[in-house]
Coordinates of C-alpha atoms and ligand atoms in Angstrom, one line a residue:
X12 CA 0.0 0.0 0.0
X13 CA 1.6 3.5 -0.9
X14 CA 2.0 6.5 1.6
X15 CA -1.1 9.2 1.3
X16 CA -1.9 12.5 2.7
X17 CA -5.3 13.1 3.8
X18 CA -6.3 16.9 3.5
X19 CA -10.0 18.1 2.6
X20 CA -10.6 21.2 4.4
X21 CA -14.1 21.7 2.9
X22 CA -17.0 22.0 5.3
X23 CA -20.1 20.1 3.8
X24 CA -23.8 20.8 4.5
X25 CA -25.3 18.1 3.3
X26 CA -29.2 17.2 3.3
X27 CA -32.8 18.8 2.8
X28 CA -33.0 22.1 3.6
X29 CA -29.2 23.0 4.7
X30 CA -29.3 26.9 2.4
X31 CA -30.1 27.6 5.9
X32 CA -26.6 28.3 6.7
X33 CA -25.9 30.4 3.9
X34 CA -25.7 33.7 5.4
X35 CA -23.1 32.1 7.7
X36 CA -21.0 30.7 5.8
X37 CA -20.4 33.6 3.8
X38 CA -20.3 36.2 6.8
X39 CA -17.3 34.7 8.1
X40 CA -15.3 35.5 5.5
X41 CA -17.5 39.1 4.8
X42 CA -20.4 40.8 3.3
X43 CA -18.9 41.3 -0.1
X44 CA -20.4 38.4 -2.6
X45 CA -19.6 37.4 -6.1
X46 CA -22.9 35.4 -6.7
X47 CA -21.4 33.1 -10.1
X48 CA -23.6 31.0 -12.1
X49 CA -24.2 29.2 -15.3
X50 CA -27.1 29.7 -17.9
X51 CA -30.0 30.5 -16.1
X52 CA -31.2 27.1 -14.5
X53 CA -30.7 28.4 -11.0
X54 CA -33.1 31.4 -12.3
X55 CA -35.8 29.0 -13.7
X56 CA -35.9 26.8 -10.5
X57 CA -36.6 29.5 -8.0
X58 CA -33.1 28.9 -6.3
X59 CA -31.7 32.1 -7.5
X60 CA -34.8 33.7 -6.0
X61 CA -33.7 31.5 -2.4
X62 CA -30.5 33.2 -2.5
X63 CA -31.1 36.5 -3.4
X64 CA -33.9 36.9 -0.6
X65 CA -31.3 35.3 1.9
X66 CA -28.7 37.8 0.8
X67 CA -30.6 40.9 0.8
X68 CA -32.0 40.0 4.1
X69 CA -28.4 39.2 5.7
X70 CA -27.2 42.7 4.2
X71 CA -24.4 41.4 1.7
X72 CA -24.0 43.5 -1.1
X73 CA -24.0 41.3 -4.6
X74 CA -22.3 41.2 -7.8
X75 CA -23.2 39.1 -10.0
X76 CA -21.3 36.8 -13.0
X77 CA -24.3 35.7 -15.2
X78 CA -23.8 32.8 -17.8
X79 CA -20.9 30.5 -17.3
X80 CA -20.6 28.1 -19.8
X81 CA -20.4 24.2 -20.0
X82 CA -16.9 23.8 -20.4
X83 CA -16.3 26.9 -19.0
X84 CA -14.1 29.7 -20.9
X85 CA -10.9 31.3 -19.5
X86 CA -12.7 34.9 -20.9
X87 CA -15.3 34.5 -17.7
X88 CA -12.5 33.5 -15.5
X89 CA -11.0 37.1 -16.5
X90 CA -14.4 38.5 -16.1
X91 CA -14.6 37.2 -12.7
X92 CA -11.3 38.1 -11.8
X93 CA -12.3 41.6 -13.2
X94 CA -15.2 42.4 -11.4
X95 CA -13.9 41.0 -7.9
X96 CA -11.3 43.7 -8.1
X97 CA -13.6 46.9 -9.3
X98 CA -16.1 45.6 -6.5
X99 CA -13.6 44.9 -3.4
X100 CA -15.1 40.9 -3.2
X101 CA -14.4 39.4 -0.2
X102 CA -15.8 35.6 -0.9
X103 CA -17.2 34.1 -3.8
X104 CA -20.7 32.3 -4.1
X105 CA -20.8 30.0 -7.1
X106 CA -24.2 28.3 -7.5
X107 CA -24.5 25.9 -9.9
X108 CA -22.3 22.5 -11.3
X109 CA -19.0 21.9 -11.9
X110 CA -18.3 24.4 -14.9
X111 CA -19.3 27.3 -12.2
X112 CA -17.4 26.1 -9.4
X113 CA -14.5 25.7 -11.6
X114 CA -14.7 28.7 -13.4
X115 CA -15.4 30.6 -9.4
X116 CA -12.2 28.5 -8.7
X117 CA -10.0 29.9 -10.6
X118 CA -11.8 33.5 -10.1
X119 CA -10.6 33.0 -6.5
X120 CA -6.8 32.2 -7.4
X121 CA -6.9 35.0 -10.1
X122 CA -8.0 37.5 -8.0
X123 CA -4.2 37.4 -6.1
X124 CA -2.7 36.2 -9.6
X125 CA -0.1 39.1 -10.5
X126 CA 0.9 38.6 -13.6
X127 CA -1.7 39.8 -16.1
X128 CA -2.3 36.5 -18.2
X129 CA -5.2 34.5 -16.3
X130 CA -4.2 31.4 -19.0
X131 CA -0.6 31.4 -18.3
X132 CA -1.7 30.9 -14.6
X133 CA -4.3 28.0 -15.9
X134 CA -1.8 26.5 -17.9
X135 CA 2.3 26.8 -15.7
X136 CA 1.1 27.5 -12.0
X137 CA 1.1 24.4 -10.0
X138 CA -0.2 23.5 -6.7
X139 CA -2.9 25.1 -4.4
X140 CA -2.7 28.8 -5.1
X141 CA -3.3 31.8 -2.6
X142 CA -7.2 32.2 -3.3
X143 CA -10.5 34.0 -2.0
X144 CA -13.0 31.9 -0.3
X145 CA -15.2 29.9 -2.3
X146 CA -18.4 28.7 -1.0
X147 CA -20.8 26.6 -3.5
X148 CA -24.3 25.5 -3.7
X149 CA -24.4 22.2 -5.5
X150 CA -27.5 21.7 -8.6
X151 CA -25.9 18.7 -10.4
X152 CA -24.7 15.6 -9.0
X153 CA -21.1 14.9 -11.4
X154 CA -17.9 16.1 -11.0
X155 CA -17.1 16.8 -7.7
X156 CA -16.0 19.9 -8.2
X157 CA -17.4 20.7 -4.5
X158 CA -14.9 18.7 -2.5
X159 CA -11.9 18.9 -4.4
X160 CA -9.3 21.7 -5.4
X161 CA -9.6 21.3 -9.0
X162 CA -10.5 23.1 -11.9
X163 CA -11.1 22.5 -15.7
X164 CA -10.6 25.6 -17.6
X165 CA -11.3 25.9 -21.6
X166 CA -9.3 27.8 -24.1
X167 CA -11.4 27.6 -27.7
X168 CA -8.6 29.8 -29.1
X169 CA -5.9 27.3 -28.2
X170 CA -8.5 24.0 -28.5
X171 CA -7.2 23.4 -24.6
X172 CA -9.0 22.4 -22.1
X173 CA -6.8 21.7 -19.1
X174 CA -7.2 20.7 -15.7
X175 CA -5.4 23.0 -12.5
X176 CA -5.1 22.8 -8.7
X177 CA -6.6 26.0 -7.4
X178 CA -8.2 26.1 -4.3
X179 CA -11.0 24.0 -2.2
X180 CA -14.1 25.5 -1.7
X181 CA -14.2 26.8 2.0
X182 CA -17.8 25.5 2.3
X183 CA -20.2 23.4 0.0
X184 CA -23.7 23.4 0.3
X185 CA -25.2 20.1 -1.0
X186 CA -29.2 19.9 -1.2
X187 CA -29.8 16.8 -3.4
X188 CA -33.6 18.4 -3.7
X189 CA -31.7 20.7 -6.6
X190 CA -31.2 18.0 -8.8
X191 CA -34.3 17.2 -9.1
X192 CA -34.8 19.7 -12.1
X193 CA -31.9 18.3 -14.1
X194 CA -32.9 16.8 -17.4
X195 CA -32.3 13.0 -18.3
X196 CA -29.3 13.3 -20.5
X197 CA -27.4 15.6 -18.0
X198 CA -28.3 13.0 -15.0
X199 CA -26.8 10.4 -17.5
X200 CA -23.5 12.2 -17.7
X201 CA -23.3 13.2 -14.5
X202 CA -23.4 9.6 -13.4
X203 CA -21.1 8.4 -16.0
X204 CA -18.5 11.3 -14.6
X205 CA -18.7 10.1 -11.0
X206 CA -18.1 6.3 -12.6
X207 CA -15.1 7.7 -14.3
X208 CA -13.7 9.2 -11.4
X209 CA -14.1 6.1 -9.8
X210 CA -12.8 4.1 -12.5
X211 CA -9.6 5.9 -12.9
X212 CA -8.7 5.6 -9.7
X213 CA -9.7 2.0 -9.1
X214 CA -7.7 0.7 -12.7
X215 CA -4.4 0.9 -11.2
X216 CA -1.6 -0.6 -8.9
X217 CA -1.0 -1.9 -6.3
X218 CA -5.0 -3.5 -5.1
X219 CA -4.0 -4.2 -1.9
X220 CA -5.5 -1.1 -0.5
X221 CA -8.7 -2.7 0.2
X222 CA -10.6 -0.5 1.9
X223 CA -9.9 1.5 -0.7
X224 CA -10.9 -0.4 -3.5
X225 CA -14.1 -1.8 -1.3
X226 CA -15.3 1.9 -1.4
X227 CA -15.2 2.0 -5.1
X228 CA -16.7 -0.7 -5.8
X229 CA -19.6 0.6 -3.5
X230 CA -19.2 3.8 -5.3
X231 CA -19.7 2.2 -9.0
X232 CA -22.8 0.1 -7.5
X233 CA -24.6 2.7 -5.9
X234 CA -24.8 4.5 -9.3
X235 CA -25.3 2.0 -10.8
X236 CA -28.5 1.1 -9.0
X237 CA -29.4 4.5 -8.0
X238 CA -29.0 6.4 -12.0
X239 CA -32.1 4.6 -13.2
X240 CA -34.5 5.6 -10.6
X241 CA -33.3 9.1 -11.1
X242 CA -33.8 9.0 -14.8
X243 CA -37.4 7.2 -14.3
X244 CA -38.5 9.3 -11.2
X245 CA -36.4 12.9 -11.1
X246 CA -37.6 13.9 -7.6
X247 CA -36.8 10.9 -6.0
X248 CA -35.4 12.1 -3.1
X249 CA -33.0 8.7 -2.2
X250 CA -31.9 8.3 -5.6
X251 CA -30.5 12.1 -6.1
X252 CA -28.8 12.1 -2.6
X253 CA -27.2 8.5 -3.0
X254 CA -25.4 10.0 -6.4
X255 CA -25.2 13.2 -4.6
X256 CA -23.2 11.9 -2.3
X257 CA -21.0 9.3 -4.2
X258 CA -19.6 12.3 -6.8
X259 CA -18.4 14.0 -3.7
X260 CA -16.3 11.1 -2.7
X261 CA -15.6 9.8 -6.3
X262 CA -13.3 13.1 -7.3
X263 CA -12.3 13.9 -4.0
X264 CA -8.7 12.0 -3.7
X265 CA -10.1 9.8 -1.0
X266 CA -10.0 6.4 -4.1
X267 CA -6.8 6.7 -5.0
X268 CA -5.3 6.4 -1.2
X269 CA -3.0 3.6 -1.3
X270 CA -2.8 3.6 -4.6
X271 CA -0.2 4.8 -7.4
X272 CA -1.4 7.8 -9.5
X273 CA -3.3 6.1 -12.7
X274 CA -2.7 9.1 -15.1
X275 CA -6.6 9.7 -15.2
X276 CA -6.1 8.5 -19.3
X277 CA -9.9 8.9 -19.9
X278 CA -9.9 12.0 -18.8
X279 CA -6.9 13.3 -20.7
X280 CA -8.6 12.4 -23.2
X281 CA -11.7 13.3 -23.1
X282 CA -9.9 17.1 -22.4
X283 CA -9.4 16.9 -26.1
X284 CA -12.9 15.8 -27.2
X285 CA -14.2 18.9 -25.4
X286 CA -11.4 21.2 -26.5
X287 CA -12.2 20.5 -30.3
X288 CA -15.9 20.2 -29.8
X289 CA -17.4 21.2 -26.7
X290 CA -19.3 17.9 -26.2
X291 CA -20.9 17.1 -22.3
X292 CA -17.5 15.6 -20.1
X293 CA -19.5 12.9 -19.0
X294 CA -20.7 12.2 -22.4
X295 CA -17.1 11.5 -23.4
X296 CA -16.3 9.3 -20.8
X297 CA -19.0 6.8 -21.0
X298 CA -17.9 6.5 -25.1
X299 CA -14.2 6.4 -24.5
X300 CA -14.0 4.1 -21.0
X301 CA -15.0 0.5 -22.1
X302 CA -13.1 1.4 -25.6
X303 CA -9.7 2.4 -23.5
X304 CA -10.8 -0.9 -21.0
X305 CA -10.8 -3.0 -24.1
X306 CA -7.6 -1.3 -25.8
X307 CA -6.2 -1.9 -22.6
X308 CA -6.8 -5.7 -21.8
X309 CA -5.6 -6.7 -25.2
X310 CA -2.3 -5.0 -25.1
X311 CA -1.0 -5.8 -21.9
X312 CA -2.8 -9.3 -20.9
X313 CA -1.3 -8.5 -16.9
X314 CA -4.2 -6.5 -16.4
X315 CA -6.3 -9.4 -16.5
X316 CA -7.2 -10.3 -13.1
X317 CA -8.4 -6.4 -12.1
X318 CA -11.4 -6.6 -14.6
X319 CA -11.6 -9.7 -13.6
X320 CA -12.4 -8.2 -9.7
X321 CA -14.6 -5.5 -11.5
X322 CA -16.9 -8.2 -13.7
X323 CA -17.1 -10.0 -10.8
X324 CA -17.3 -7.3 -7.5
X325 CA -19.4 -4.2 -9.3
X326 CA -21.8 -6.5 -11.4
X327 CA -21.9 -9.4 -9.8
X328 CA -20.9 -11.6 -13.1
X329 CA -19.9 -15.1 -12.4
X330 CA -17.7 -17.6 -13.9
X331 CA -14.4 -19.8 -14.7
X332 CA -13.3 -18.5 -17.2
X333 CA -10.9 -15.5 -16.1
X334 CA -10.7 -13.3 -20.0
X335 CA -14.3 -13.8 -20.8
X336 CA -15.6 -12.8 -17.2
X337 CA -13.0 -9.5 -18.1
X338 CA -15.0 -9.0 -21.4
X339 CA -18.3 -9.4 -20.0
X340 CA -17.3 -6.9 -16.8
X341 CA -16.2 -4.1 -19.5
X342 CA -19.7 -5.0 -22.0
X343 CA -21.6 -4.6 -19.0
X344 CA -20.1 -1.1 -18.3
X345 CA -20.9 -0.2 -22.4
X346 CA -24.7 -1.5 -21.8
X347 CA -25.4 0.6 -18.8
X348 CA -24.2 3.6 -20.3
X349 CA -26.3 2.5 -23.2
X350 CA -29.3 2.0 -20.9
X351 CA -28.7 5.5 -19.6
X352 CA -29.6 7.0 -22.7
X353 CA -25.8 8.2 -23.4
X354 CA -24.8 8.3 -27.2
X355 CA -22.2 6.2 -27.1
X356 CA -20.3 6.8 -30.3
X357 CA -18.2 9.6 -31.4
X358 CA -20.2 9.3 -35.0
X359 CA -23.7 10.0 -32.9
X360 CA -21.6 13.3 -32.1
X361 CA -20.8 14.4 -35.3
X362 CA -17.0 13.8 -34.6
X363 CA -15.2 12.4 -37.5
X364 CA -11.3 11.4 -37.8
X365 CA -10.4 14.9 -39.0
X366 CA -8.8 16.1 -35.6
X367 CA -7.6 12.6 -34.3
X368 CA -3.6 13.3 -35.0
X369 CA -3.8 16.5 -33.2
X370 CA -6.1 15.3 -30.4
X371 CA -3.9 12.3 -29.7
X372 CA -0.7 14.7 -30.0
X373 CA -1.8 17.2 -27.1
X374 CA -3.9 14.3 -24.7
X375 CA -0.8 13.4 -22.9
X376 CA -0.6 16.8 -20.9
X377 CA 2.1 16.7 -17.8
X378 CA 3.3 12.9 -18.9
X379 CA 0.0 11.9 -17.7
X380 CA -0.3 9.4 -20.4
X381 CA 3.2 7.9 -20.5
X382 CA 3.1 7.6 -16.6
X383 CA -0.3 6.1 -16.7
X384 CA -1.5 2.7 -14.9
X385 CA -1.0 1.3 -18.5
X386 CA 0.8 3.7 -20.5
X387 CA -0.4 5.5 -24.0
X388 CA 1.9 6.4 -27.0
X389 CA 0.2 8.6 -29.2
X390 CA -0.7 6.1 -31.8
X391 CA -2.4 4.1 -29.0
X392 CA -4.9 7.0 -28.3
X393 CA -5.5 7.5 -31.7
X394 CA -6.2 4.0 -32.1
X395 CA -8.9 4.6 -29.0
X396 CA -10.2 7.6 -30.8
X397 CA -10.9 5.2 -33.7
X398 CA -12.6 2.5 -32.1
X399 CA -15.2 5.0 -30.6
X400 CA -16.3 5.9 -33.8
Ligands
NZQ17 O1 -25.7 26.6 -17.0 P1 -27.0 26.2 -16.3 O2 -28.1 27.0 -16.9 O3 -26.9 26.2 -14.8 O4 -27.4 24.7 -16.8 C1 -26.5 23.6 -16.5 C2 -25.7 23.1 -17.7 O5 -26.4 23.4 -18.9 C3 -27.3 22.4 -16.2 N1 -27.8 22.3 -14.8 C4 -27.0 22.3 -13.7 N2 -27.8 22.1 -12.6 C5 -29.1 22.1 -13.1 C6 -29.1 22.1 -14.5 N3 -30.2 22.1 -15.2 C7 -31.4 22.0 -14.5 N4 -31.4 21.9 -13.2 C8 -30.3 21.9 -12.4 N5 -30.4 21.7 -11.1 O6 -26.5 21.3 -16.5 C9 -25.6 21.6 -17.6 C10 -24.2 21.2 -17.3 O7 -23.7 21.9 -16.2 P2 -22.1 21.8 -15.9 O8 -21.8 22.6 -14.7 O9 -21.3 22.0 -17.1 O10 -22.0 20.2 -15.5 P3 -21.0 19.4 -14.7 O11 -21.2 19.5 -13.2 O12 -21.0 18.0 -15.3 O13 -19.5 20.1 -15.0 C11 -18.8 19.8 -16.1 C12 -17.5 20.5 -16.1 O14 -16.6 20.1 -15.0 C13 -15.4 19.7 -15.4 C14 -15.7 19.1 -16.8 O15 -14.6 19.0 -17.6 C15 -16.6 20.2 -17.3 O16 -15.9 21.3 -17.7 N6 -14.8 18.7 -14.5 C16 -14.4 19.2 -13.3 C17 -13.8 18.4 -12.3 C18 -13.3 18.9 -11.0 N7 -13.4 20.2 -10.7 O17 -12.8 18.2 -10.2 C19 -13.5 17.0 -12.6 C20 -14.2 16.5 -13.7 O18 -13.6 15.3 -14.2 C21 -14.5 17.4 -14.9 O19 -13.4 17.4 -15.8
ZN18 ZN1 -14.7 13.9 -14.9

């Protein structure tokens, strides 16, 4: 089992109801808000109404950045960064899923960024950065965003989309109740992100970190049981909390203790199908994971016996018969995601070959690729690209 440091200073409110300590968890850090948010779901749910009576009430004085993209763009980073600076912010309040919390993220390190290119800092700054406090109200159950300290920032210029250490958010508010209004195909992503979190942490070395591994396997099986009902009933109450909770823990660090760094290969590249064409992350995932698992298996037969564990521990498949029980694990994964409602080919996307070269050229960002569990030239990546098609 490898050494791990175990350091999440984020307070959570979890449950029904918790909004109610709103005005404190801002006040502590002042009366000064930048209220950030995405495209106007929080306006068409009445949440933004919540918020704004609970601020006006409690005396804060607001500024607000309207309309953070999907994906979100380093130009509303510098927006944010902008406006916390005319308007003397003391903490920022980023309502919404993991593009707003990521953009409010790097907002927060930008504001004490002193150079005057907010991408540079994106791209060449390492490590937790000097930041604002962030404090977040949850509305989609995905990425995670609200217990760790990372951020993915988009660069359409540059066709980057790159992931950063920034800050933790001081204090996350997570009311499952405000997922009830997200649609079918974004509850499919979301779920097929936490699964990918979970999934590239549990596909590497050593496994003999077993309460580790125990926990992802609960992880995968809870939304795995849990994503349907959502989809079928959206207020269901159980449901939304049970993947509520799980994408907190699935992104937060806590599955990889024990365990060597995987490289996260679905996600680096995934990065590139957003960077070239702004797809949903989660959509990505679920069409690139059981292609990478199957790339994977064939090239370096010692991964056997861990999809063996996964056939066998997340979906219960049984057998003798150690390669087809892997097969069947990694089909199982494909038909979920199918079952979810999830396009799950690149050509259902309108994403051809034309790119692939480039794509597979810039995935391995940070050696994350060549230092993976298995590791990816660029050929092999293309080769992945292709068999999503
Ligand atoms: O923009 P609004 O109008 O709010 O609508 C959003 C958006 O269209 C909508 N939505 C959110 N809550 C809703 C709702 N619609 C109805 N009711 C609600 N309660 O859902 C759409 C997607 O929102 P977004 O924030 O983009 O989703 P998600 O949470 O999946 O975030 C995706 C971003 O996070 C990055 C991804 O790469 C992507 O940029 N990631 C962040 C990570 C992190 N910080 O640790 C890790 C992840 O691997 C991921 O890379
Ligand atoms: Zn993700």
């Amino acid at each position: 089992m490898e050494n791990f440091i175990h350091s999440i200073p984020t307070k959570v409110y979890f449950g029904k109801g918790q909004i109610s300590h709103l005005d404190e968890a801002l006040r502590q850090y002042g009366t000064k808000v930048l209220l950030v948010y995405g495209g106007g779901s929080i306006k068409k749910t009445g949440l933004y109404d919540e918020i704004m009576k609970i601020l006006s009430e409690g005396g804060f004085t607001v500024t607000e950045l309207a309309g953070v993209e999907p994906n979100p763009r380093i130009e509303s980073v510098e927006k944010g960064v902008r406006l916390c600076r005319e308007n003397g912010i003391e903490v920022v309040l980023a309502v919404g899923g993991g593009s707003t919390i990521d953009c409010s993220k790097a907002i927060c390190s930008g504001y004490y960024y002193e150079g005057d290119d907010l991408w540079y800092m994106v791209k060449n700054v390492p490590g937790p950065k000097k930041s604002l406090p962030l404090v977040d109200i949850l509305t989609i159950s995905a990425t995670g965003s609200d217990f760790d300290g990372g951020g993915v920032i988009t660069n359409l210029k540059t066709h980057e989309k790159l992931g950063a250490f920034f800050t933790h958010p001081s204090v996350s508010i997570l009311d499952p109740s405000y997922t009830f209004t997200v649609s079918k195909y974004q509850t499919a992503a979301g779920s097929a992100d936490i699964m990918s979190h979970t999934m590239e942490c549990y596909f590497s070395s050593p496994g003999d970190s077993g309460l580790t591994e125990g926990l992802s396997e609960t992880i995968l099986k809870t939304v795995i049981r849990y994503t349907p009902v959502a989809l079928k009933t959206p207020d269901d109450y159980t449901a939304r909390a049970n993947l509520m909770h799980a994408e907190s823990i699935a992104c937060s660090g806590i599955l990889a203790y024990g365990k060597k760094y995987s490289g996260w290969p679905c996600h680096a590249m995934e990065h590139e199908l957003s960077a070239y064409y702004d797809i949903t992350h989660g959509v990505g995932l679920a069409i690139l994971t059981p292609r990478w698992m199957r790339f994977v298996l064939r090239n370096d037969p010692s991964t056997e016996w861990r999809f063996v564990r996964f056939a066998k521990n997340v979906w219960g498949i049984e057998g003798e018969d150690d390669h087809g029980l892997a097969l069947k694990g990694i089909d199982a994964l494909e038909d979920f995601f199918r079952s979810c409602g999830i396009p799950m080919s690149l050509s259902e996307l309108g994403i051809g070959t034309e790119h692939f070269a480039d794509m597979a050229a810039h995935a391995d960002v940070g050696g994350r690729l060549t230092n993976a569990w298995v590791p990816l030239t660029k050929e092999d990546v293309e080769e992945i690209f292709r068999d999503c098609l």
